[in-house]
mmCIF file of C-alpha atoms in Angstrom:
data_model
loop_
_atom_site.group_PDB
_atom_site.id
_atom_site.type_symbol
_atom_site.label_atom_id
_atom_site.label_comp_id
_atom_site.label_asym_id
_atom_site.label_seq_id
_atom_site.Cartn_x
_atom_site.Cartn_y
_atom_site.Cartn_z
ATOM 1 C CA ASP E 41 -96.387 22.515 -27.916
ATOM 2 C CA GLN E 42 -98.082 25.161 -27.188
ATOM 3 C CA GLN E 43 -98.088 26.956 -23.607
ATOM 4 C CA VAL E 44 -100.768 29.694 -24.318
ATOM 5 C CA LYS E 45 -103.838 28.605 -26.170
ATOM 6 C CA GLN E 46 -107.036 30.522 -27.530
ATOM 7 C CA ASN E 47 -109.486 27.288 -28.052
ATOM 8 C CA SER E 48 -112.633 29.685 -29.475
ATOM 9 C CA PRO E 49 -111.577 31.022 -33.361
ATOM 10 C CA SER E 50 -114.544 33.134 -33.409
ATOM 11 C CA LEU E 51 -116.878 35.070 -31.137
ATOM 12 C CA SER E 52 -119.891 36.834 -32.097
ATOM 13 C CA VAL E 53 -122.217 38.925 -29.933
ATOM 14 C CA GLN E 54 -124.763 42.104 -29.934
ATOM 15 C CA GLU E 55 -123.979 45.283 -29.555
ATOM 16 C CA GLY E 56 -124.469 46.347 -25.764
ATOM 17 C CA ARG E 57 -123.784 42.712 -24.734
ATOM 18 C CA ILE E 58 -120.669 41.290 -22.296
ATOM 19 C CA SER E 59 -118.540 39.363 -24.796
ATOM 20 C CA ILE E 60 -115.973 37.224 -22.959
ATOM 21 C CA LEU E 61 -112.884 35.721 -24.351
ATOM 22 C CA ASN E 62 -110.928 33.394 -22.846
ATOM 23 C CA CYS E 63 -107.336 31.906 -22.786
ATOM 24 C CA ASP E 64 -105.836 29.316 -20.993
ATOM 25 C CA TYR E 65 -101.939 28.758 -20.557
ATOM 26 C CA THR E 66 -99.546 25.513 -19.665
ATOM 27 C CA ASN E 67 -96.917 27.433 -17.809
ATOM 28 C CA SER E 68 -97.535 28.030 -14.559
ATOM 29 C CA MET E 69 -94.005 29.911 -14.289
ATOM 30 C CA PHE E 70 -95.048 32.949 -16.395
ATOM 31 C CA ASP E 71 -96.158 36.275 -13.980
ATOM 32 C CA TYR E 72 -97.467 38.696 -16.504
ATOM 33 C CA PHE E 73 -100.606 37.783 -19.006
ATOM 34 C CA LEU E 74 -100.676 40.731 -21.759
ATOM 35 C CA TRP E 75 -103.863 41.455 -23.999
ATOM 36 C CA TYR E 76 -104.060 42.368 -27.551
ATOM 37 C CA LYS E 77 -106.522 43.292 -29.784
ATOM 38 C CA LYS E 78 -105.665 43.374 -34.135
ATOM 39 C CA TYR E 79 -106.948 44.939 -36.779
ATOM 40 C CA PRO E 80 -107.009 43.666 -40.236
ATOM 41 C CA ALA E 81 -103.607 45.019 -42.109
ATOM 42 C CA GLU E 82 -102.249 46.817 -38.836
ATOM 43 C CA GLY E 83 -100.358 45.418 -36.032
ATOM 44 C CA PRO E 84 -101.464 44.008 -32.726
ATOM 45 C CA THR E 85 -101.954 47.131 -30.105
ATOM 46 C CA PHE E 86 -101.834 45.965 -26.000
ATOM 47 C CA LEU E 87 -105.361 46.559 -24.269
ATOM 48 C CA ILE E 88 -105.144 45.831 -21.059
ATOM 49 C CA SER E 89 -102.129 43.808 -18.423
ATOM 50 C CA ILE E 90 -102.121 41.279 -15.059
ATOM 51 C CA SER E 91 -99.923 40.673 -12.950
ATOM 52 C CA SER E 92 -100.160 36.869 -11.749
ATOM 53 C CA ILE E 93 -99.752 38.521 -8.549
ATOM 54 C CA LYS E 94 -103.345 39.824 -9.110
ATOM 55 C CA ASP E 95 -106.337 37.860 -10.280
ATOM 56 C CA LYS E 96 -107.900 41.560 -11.956
ATOM 57 C CA ASN E 97 -107.251 44.540 -13.513
ATOM 58 C CA GLU E 98 -110.355 46.749 -14.791
ATOM 59 C CA ASP E 99 -109.346 49.269 -17.363
ATOM 60 C CA GLY E 100 -113.451 51.087 -19.054
ATOM 61 C CA ARG E 101 -114.914 48.722 -20.454
ATOM 62 C CA PHE E 102 -112.017 46.025 -20.340
ATOM 63 C CA THR E 103 -111.108 43.805 -17.553
ATOM 64 C CA VAL E 104 -108.971 41.943 -17.132
ATOM 65 C CA PHE E 105 -109.614 38.075 -15.066
ATOM 66 C CA LEU E 106 -107.193 35.446 -13.760
ATOM 67 C CA ASN E 107 -107.408 32.413 -11.905
ATOM 68 C CA LYS E 108 -103.965 30.983 -11.305
ATOM 69 C CA SER E 109 -105.303 27.414 -9.882
ATOM 70 C CA ALA E 110 -107.126 26.850 -13.546
ATOM 71 C CA LYS E 111 -104.321 28.620 -15.511
ATOM 72 C CA HIS E 112 -106.588 30.578 -17.094
ATOM 73 C CA LEU E 113 -107.755 33.817 -18.118
ATOM 74 C CA SER E 114 -110.209 35.671 -19.471
ATOM 75 C CA LEU E 115 -111.055 39.172 -21.394
ATOM 76 C CA HIS E 116 -114.076 40.734 -20.630
ATOM 77 C CA ILE E 117 -115.465 43.726 -23.055
ATOM 78 C CA VAL E 118 -119.194 45.372 -21.059
ATOM 79 C CA PRO E 119 -120.774 47.003 -22.498
ATOM 80 C CA SER E 120 -119.478 45.457 -26.754
ATOM 81 C CA GLN E 121 -119.373 47.647 -29.133
ATOM 82 C CA PRO E 122 -119.286 47.217 -33.368
ATOM 83 C CA GLY E 123 -115.786 48.208 -33.418
ATOM 84 C CA ASP E 124 -114.566 45.825 -30.393
ATOM 85 C CA SER E 125 -114.976 43.799 -33.163
ATOM 86 C CA ALA E 126 -110.877 42.263 -34.347
ATOM 87 C CA VAL E 127 -109.084 39.748 -33.674
ATOM 88 C CA TYR E 128 -107.530 39.215 -29.778
ATOM 89 C CA PHE E 129 -104.366 37.788 -28.718
ATOM 90 C CA CYS E 130 -103.388 36.247 -24.941
ATOM 91 C CA ALA E 131 -99.734 37.096 -24.815
ATOM 92 C CA ALA E 132 -97.533 35.818 -21.752
ATOM 93 C CA THR E 133 -94.048 36.140 -20.200
ATOM 94 C CA LEU E 134 -92.165 34.698 -18.126
ATOM 95 C CA GLY E 135 -90.213 36.792 -15.561
ATOM 96 C CA SER E 136 -86.908 34.577 -15.757
ATOM 97 C CA SER E 137 -86.821 35.611 -19.119
ATOM 98 C CA ASN E 138 -85.000 39.309 -19.528
ATOM 99 C CA THR E 139 -86.541 39.829 -22.828
ATOM 100 C CA GLY E 140 -90.190 40.767 -21.727
ATOM 101 C CA LYS E 141 -90.780 38.158 -25.211
ATOM 102 C CA LEU E 142 -94.200 37.583 -25.640
ATOM 103 C CA ILE E 143 -95.209 33.941 -26.324
ATOM 104 C CA PHE E 144 -99.611 34.501 -27.839
ATOM 105 C CA GLY E 145 -102.475 32.723 -28.128
ATOM 106 C CA GLN E 146 -103.794 32.013 -31.604
ATOM 107 C CA GLY E 147 -106.535 34.400 -31.094
ATOM 108 C CA THR E 148 -109.890 35.207 -30.990
ATOM 109 C CA THR E 149 -111.688 36.475 -34.021
ATOM 110 C CA LEU E 150 -114.618 38.860 -32.008
ATOM 111 C CA GLN E 151 -117.464 40.278 -34.188
ATOM 112 C CA VAL E 152 -119.570 42.692 -32.538
ATOM 113 C CA LYS E 153 -122.849 42.887 -34.687
ATOM 114 C CA PRO E 154 -125.191 46.280 -34.398
ATOM 115 C CA SER H 243 -93.914 60.587 -28.199
ATOM 116 C CA GLN H 244 -92.931 56.113 -30.037
ATOM 117 C CA THR H 245 -93.703 55.351 -33.832
ATOM 118 C CA ILE H 246 -92.594 52.003 -35.497
ATOM 119 C CA HIS H 247 -92.374 52.121 -39.512
ATOM 120 C CA GLN H 248 -92.159 48.460 -40.937
ATOM 121 C CA TRP H 249 -91.595 48.359 -44.890
ATOM 122 C CA PRO H 250 -93.074 47.660 -47.410
ATOM 123 C CA ALA H 251 -96.828 46.765 -46.553
ATOM 124 C CA THR H 252 -96.746 44.406 -48.857
ATOM 125 C CA LEU H 253 -94.842 41.994 -50.700
ATOM 126 C CA VAL H 254 -94.881 38.827 -53.617
ATOM 127 C CA GLN H 255 -91.302 37.533 -54.647
ATOM 128 C CA PRO H 256 -90.481 34.173 -56.425
ATOM 129 C CA VAL H 257 -89.421 30.800 -54.663
ATOM 130 C CA GLY H 258 -85.331 31.379 -54.275
ATOM 131 C CA SER H 259 -85.101 35.799 -54.185
ATOM 132 C CA PRO H 260 -83.398 37.074 -51.330
ATOM 133 C CA LEU H 261 -86.261 39.604 -48.420
ATOM 134 C CA SER H 262 -85.349 42.843 -46.582
ATOM 135 C CA LEU H 263 -87.668 43.886 -44.918
ATOM 136 C CA GLU H 264 -86.145 47.085 -42.289
ATOM 137 C CA CYS H 265 -87.939 47.825 -39.263
ATOM 138 C CA THR H 266 -87.281 50.989 -37.287
ATOM 139 C CA VAL H 267 -87.801 53.357 -34.020
ATOM 140 C CA GLU H 268 -88.269 56.821 -33.430
ATOM 141 C CA GLY H 269 -88.798 58.690 -29.943
ATOM 142 C CA THR H 270 -86.925 56.159 -27.722
ATOM 143 C CA SER H 271 -83.354 54.734 -27.034
ATOM 144 C CA ASN H 272 -82.285 51.209 -27.055
ATOM 145 C CA PRO H 273 -85.481 49.603 -27.528
ATOM 146 C CA ASN H 274 -85.934 45.321 -27.294
ATOM 147 C CA LEU H 275 -86.414 45.109 -31.226
ATOM 148 C CA TYR H 276 -88.427 41.814 -32.364
ATOM 149 C CA TRP H 277 -89.572 40.370 -35.001
ATOM 150 C CA TYR H 278 -92.868 37.622 -35.339
ATOM 151 C CA ARG H 279 -94.530 36.061 -38.214
ATOM 152 C CA GLN H 280 -98.640 35.160 -37.925
ATOM 153 C CA ALA H 281 -98.414 32.333 -41.087
ATOM 154 C CA ALA H 282 -102.243 32.048 -42.593
ATOM 155 C CA GLY H 283 -105.162 30.707 -39.374
ATOM 156 C CA ARG H 284 -102.202 30.329 -36.235
ATOM 157 C CA GLY H 285 -100.552 32.996 -33.618
ATOM 158 C CA LEU H 286 -98.154 35.396 -33.476
ATOM 159 C CA GLN H 287 -94.375 33.411 -33.360
ATOM 160 C CA LEU H 288 -91.330 35.245 -31.865
ATOM 161 C CA LEU H 289 -89.018 34.266 -34.796
ATOM 162 C CA PHE H 290 -86.081 37.284 -33.287
ATOM 163 C CA TYR H 291 -85.176 39.016 -31.083
ATOM 164 C CA SER H 292 -82.669 41.491 -29.641
ATOM 165 C CA VAL H 293 -81.544 43.585 -26.819
ATOM 166 C CA GLY H 294 -79.118 46.073 -27.925
ATOM 167 C CA ILE H 295 -76.946 46.879 -31.450
ATOM 168 C CA GLY H 296 -75.148 43.814 -33.162
ATOM 169 C CA GLN H 297 -76.976 41.535 -29.673
ATOM 170 C CA ILE H 298 -80.459 38.845 -32.038
ATOM 171 C CA SER H 299 -81.083 36.147 -30.702
ATOM 172 C CA SER H 300 -83.240 33.336 -33.182
ATOM 173 C CA GLU H 301 -86.508 31.670 -31.807
ATOM 174 C CA VAL H 302 -87.096 28.948 -34.370
ATOM 175 C CA PRO H 303 -84.512 27.582 -36.877
ATOM 176 C CA GLN H 304 -85.901 28.898 -40.112
ATOM 177 C CA ASN H 305 -84.681 30.122 -43.688
ATOM 178 C CA LEU H 306 -84.722 33.678 -41.654
ATOM 179 C CA SER H 307 -81.825 35.691 -40.106
ATOM 180 C CA ALA H 308 -82.375 38.857 -37.981
ATOM 181 C CA SER H 309 -79.437 41.812 -38.374
ATOM 182 C CA ARG H 310 -79.433 45.051 -35.198
ATOM 183 C CA PRO H 311 -76.947 47.925 -37.507
ATOM 184 C CA GLN H 312 -77.921 50.744 -35.527
ATOM 185 C CA ASP H 313 -79.509 51.022 -32.400
ATOM 186 C CA ARG H 314 -83.613 51.348 -34.051
ATOM 187 C CA GLN H 315 -82.969 50.029 -37.416
ATOM 188 C CA PHE H 316 -84.227 46.119 -36.910
ATOM 189 C CA ILE H 317 -83.575 44.081 -40.537
ATOM 190 C CA LEU H 318 -84.922 40.772 -41.552
ATOM 191 C CA SER H 319 -83.683 38.893 -44.746
ATOM 192 C CA SER H 320 -83.518 35.626 -46.140
ATOM 193 C CA LYS H 321 -81.007 34.600 -48.520
ATOM 194 C CA LYS H 322 -83.372 32.308 -50.551
ATOM 195 C CA LEU H 323 -86.884 31.782 -49.786
ATOM 196 C CA LEU H 324 -89.215 29.219 -49.237
ATOM 197 C CA LEU H 325 -92.900 29.208 -49.544
ATOM 198 C CA SER H 326 -93.119 28.125 -46.419
ATOM 199 C CA ASP H 327 -91.918 31.238 -45.037
ATOM 200 C CA SER H 328 -95.441 32.845 -46.614
ATOM 201 C CA GLY H 329 -97.644 35.305 -44.124
ATOM 202 C CA PHE H 330 -97.711 38.182 -41.970
ATOM 203 C CA TYR H 331 -94.071 39.891 -40.550
ATOM 204 C CA LEU H 332 -94.895 42.247 -37.460
ATOM 205 C CA CYS H 333 -91.605 43.906 -35.651
ATOM 206 C CA ALA H 334 -92.173 45.293 -32.688
ATOM 207 C CA TRP H 335 -90.459 47.315 -29.857
ATOM 208 C CA SER H 336 -90.389 47.857 -25.881
ATOM 209 C CA VAL H 337 -88.589 49.246 -23.146
ATOM 210 C CA GLY H 338 -86.259 48.261 -20.087
ATOM 211 C CA LEU H 339 -86.518 44.084 -19.441
ATOM 212 C CA GLY H 340 -89.393 43.454 -17.230
ATOM 213 C CA SER H 341 -91.812 41.435 -18.219
ATOM 214 C CA ASN H 342 -94.581 44.738 -17.618
ATOM 215 C CA GLN H 343 -93.420 45.989 -20.542
ATOM 216 C CA PRO H 344 -95.698 45.497 -23.416
ATOM 217 C CA GLN H 345 -94.614 44.992 -26.499
ATOM 218 C CA HIS H 346 -96.168 47.641 -29.043
ATOM 219 C CA PHE H 347 -96.284 46.824 -32.683
ATOM 220 C CA GLY H 348 -96.099 47.850 -36.429
ATOM 221 C CA ASP H 349 -98.439 47.798 -38.998
ATOM 222 C CA GLY H 350 -96.943 44.555 -40.416
ATOM 223 C CA THR H 351 -95.998 43.082 -43.794
ATOM 224 C CA ARG H 352 -97.760 40.832 -45.380
ATOM 225 C CA LEU H 353 -95.766 38.761 -47.722
ATOM 226 C CA SER H 354 -96.282 36.090 -50.434
ATOM 227 C CA ILE H 355 -93.913 33.436 -51.974
ATOM 228 C CA LEU H 356 -95.225 33.001 -55.147
#
């Protein structure tokens, strides 16, 4: 049972435009959502997170939006840069779990074209 | 600052051979430690996590085992590798038990079983 889903395996955008990466989840008990960025042959790097009590969190070019009623979150990158080309994973944690373990989506490969 | 080391970076092993992957964390005490696997075309799946020395929790039944002999050392092992054990193995750490603590990943081990 895939509790966190990224239904778009890939996305291609032009440099300078907005990149929107989407993620859906099924478990309403998730209390934190995180986005990670991964380059080939490297481990994922933490990008940005959002608490389930908020609907938006912004950090520079990166903004995460959370729609709890739709069980949907998205990551916006504005403006997109070629260096943003990577695989992006969304992940969620359960508040009832005190281990902080993450449940990941399948990832979306973003390509930003110069 | 905290760092995480994984080795080896790549490994090619025959079916039926043993496995030992090591992960160490520096610059922090009593971290939560995690082993993930990313199979080809899939997201990251949590295999094991540990909240302290000698404390190991398994997330999925499998051919692998984990041990934590020291506070900042996490080892992934197998007595006999299967073809299905191929994948990209990632070690991660986090501090504290809160859901909002992001995990920090090593650069991973690419394991190929022949």
